[in-house]
mmCIF file of C-alpha atoms in Angstrom:
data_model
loop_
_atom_site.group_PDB
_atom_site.id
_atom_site.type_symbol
_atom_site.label_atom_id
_atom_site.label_comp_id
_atom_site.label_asym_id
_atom_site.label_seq_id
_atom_site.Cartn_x
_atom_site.Cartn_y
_atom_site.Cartn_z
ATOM 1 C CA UNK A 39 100.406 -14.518 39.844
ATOM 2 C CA UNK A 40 103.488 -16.167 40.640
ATOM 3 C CA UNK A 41 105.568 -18.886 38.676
ATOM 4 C CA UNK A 42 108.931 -20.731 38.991
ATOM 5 C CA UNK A 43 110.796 -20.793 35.859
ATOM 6 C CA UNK A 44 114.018 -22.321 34.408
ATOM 7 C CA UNK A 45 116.931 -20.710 33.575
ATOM 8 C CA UNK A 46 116.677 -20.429 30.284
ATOM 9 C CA UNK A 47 113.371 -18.261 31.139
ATOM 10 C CA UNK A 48 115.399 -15.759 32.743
ATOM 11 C CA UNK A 49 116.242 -13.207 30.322
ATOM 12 C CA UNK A 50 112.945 -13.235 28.683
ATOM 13 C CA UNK A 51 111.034 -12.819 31.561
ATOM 14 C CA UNK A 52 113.302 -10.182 32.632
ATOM 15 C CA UNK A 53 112.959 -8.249 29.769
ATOM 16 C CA UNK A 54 108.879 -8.437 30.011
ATOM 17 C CA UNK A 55 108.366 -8.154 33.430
ATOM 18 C CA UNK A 56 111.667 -5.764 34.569
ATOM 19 C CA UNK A 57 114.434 -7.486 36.737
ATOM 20 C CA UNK A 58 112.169 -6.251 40.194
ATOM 21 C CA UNK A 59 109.503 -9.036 39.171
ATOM 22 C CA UNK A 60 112.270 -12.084 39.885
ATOM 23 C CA UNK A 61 113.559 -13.413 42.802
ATOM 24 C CA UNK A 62 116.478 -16.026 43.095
ATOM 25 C CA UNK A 63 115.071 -19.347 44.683
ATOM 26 C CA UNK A 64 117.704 -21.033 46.323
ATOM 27 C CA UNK A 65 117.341 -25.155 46.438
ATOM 28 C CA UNK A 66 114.153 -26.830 45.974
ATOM 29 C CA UNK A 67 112.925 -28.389 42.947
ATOM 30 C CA UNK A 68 111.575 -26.285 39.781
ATOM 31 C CA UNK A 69 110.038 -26.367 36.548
ATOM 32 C CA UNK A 70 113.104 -28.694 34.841
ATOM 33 C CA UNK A 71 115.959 -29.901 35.960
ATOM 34 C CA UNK A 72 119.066 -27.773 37.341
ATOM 35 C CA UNK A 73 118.541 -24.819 38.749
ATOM 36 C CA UNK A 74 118.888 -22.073 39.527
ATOM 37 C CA UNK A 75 115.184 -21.157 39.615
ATOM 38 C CA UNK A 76 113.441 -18.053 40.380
ATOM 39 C CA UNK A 77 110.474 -16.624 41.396
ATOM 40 C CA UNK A 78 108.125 -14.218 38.804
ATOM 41 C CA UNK A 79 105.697 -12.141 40.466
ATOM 42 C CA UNK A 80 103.314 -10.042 38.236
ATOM 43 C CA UNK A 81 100.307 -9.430 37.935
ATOM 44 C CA UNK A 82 97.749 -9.375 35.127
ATOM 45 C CA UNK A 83 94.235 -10.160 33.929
ATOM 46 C CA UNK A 84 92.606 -13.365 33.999
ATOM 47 C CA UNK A 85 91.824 -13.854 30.174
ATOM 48 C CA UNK A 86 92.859 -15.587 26.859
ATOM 49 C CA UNK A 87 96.064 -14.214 26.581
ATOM 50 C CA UNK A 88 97.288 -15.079 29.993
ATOM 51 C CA UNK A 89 96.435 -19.004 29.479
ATOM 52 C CA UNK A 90 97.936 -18.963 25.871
ATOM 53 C CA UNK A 91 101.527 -17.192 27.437
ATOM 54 C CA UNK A 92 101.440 -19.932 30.473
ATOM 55 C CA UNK A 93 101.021 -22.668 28.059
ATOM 56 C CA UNK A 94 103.399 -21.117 25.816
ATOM 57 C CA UNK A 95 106.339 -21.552 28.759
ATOM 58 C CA UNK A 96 105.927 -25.646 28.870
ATOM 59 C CA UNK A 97 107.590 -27.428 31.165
ATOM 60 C CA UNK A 98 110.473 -24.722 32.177
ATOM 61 C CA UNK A 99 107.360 -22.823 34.310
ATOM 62 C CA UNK A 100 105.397 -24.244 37.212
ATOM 63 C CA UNK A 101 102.226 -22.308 38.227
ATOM 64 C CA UNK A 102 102.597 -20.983 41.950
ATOM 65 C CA UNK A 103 99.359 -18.841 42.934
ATOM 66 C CA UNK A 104 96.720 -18.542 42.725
ATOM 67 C CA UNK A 105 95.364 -21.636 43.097
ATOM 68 C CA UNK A 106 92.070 -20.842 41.227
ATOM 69 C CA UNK A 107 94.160 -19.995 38.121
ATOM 70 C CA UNK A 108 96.273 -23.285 38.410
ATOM 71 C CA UNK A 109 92.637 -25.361 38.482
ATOM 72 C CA UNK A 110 91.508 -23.483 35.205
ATOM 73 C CA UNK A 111 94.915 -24.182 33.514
ATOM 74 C CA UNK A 112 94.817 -27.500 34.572
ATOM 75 C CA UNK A 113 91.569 -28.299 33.039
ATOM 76 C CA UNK A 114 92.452 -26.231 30.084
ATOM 77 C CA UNK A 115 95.738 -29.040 29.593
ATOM 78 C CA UNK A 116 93.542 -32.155 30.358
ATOM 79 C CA UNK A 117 91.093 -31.276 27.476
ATOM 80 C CA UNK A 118 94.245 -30.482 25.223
ATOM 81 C CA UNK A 119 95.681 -33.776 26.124
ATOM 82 C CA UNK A 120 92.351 -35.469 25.263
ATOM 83 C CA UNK A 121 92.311 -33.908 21.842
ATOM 84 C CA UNK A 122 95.637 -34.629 21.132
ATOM 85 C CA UNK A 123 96.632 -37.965 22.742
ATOM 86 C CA UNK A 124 94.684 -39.810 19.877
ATOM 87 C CA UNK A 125 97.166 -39.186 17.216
ATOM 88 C CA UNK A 126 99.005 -41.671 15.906
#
């Protein structure tokens, strides 16, 4: 899997994954605004858990690869956006 996170993701990420899992991304747009960005590579299982911790980074991580993953977490936000966009 790889994302592009924020800044503030950084140190976090770091600490999970080790400091060989990022790479600086120099220019280009990311996840929020001002960079720097960089680049997590890891990988892990395809289950529960992995949705629920890509969901739990919000808008300061964008989905890279694979592209089969970013389709399932896709759908996964449109029907949470259809249960929640109701509320008043």
């Amino acid at each position: 899997m790889e994302l592009r996170i924020s800044r503030r993701l950084k140190p976090a990420m770091e600490e999970h994954f080790g400091p060989s899992a990022l790479a600086r991304e120099e220019g280009g747009t990311g996840p929020s605004r001002g960079g720097p960005f960089w680049r997590l590579s890891a990988t892990l299982p395809l289950n529960d858990w992995l949705y629920g911790f890509l969901l739990s980074l919000g808008p300061e991580a964008e989905l890279i690869s694979p592209s089969s993953l970013k389709t399932e977490l896709a759908e996964k936000i449109k029907k949470m956006k259809k249960i929640y966009s109701n509320l008043t």
